[in-house]
Coordinates of C-alpha atoms in Angstrom, one line a residue:
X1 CA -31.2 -4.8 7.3
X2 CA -28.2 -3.9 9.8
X3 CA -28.7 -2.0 12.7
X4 CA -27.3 0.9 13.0
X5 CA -25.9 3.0 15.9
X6 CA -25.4 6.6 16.7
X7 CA -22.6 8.4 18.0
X8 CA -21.8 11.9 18.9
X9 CA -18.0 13.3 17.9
X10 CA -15.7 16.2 18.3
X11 CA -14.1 17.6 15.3
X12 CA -11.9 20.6 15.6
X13 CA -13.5 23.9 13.1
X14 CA -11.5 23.4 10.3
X15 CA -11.2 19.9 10.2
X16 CA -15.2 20.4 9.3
X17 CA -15.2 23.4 7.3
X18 CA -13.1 21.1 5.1
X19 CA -15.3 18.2 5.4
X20 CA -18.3 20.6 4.5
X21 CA -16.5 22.3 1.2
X22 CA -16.2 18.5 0.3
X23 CA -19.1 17.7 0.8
X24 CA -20.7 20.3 -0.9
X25 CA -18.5 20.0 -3.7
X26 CA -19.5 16.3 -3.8
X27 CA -23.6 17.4 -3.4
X28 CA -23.5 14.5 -0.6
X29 CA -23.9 15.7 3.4
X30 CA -20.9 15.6 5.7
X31 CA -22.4 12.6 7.3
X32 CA -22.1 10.1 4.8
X33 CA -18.7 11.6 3.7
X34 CA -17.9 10.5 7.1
X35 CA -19.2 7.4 7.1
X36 CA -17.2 6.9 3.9
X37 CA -13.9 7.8 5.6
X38 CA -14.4 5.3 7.9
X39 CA -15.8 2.6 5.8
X40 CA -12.1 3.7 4.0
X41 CA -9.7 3.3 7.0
X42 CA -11.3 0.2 8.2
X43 CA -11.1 -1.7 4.8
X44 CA -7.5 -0.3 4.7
X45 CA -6.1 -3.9 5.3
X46 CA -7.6 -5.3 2.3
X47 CA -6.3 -2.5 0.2
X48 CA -3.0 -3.0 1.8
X49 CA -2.8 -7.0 1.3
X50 CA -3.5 -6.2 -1.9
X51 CA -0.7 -4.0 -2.6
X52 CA 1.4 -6.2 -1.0
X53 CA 0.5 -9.2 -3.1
X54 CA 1.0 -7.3 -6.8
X55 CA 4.4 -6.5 -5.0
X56 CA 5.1 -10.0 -4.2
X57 CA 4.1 -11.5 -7.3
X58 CA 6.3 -8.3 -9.2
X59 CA 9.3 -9.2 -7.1
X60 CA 8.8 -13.1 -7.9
X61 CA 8.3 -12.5 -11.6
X62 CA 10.9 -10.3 -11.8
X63 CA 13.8 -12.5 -10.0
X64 CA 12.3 -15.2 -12.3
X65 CA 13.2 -13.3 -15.5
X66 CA 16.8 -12.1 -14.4
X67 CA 17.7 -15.1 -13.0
X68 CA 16.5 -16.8 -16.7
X69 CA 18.5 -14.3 -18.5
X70 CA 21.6 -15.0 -16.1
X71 CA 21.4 -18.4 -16.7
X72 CA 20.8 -18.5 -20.3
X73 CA 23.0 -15.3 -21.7
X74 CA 25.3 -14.4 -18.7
X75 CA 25.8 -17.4 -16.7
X76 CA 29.5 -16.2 -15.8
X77 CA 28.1 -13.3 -13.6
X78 CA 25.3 -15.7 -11.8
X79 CA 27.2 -16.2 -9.0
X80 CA 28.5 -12.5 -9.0
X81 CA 24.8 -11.4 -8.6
X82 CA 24.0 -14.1 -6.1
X83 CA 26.6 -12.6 -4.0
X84 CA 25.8 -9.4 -4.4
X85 CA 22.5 -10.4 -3.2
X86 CA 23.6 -11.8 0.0
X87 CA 26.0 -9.0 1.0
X88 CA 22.8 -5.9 0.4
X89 CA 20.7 -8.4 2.0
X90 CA 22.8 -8.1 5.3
X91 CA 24.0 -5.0 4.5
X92 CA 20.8 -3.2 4.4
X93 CA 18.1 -5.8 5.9
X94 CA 19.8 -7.7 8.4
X95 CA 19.6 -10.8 7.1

């Protein structure tokens, strides 16, 4: 069983009368929709590296197929789009 601590915080009025209409919406007391918020915002980073990784592995998989396609169908404009590539990559990302 984890221990738990108590804490005492300041919400402005309608910050709360929000919380509460959620809460009572929910049938659940504004404590534990608290608690859930910040059970939320500190697991955030997990949520985030996951996002990240689906976009990584879309970006991957999608350079993958064009660059397939390219090769295979339209290998005259390869080196067109490998340009292109380079110049938006400084152009808009420095690098």
């Amino acid at each position: 069983m984890t221990s738990s601590l108590q804490r005492m915080i300041r919400l402005d009025r309608r910050q709360y009368a929000r919380l509460e209409k959620i809460a009572k919406d929910q049938g659940r007391p504004v404590s534990e929709l608290i608690r859930r918020a910040i059970s939320d915002y500190l697991d955030q980073d997990k949520i985030l590296t996951a996002s990240q990784l689906r976009q990584a592995r879309l970006m991957e998989y999608t350079q993958a197929a064009i660059d397939t396609i390219l090769r295979e169908d339209h290998y005259d404009q390869r080196q067109l789009v490998i340009d292109e590539t380079a110049r938006r990559m400084e152009r808009y990302h420095g690098a």
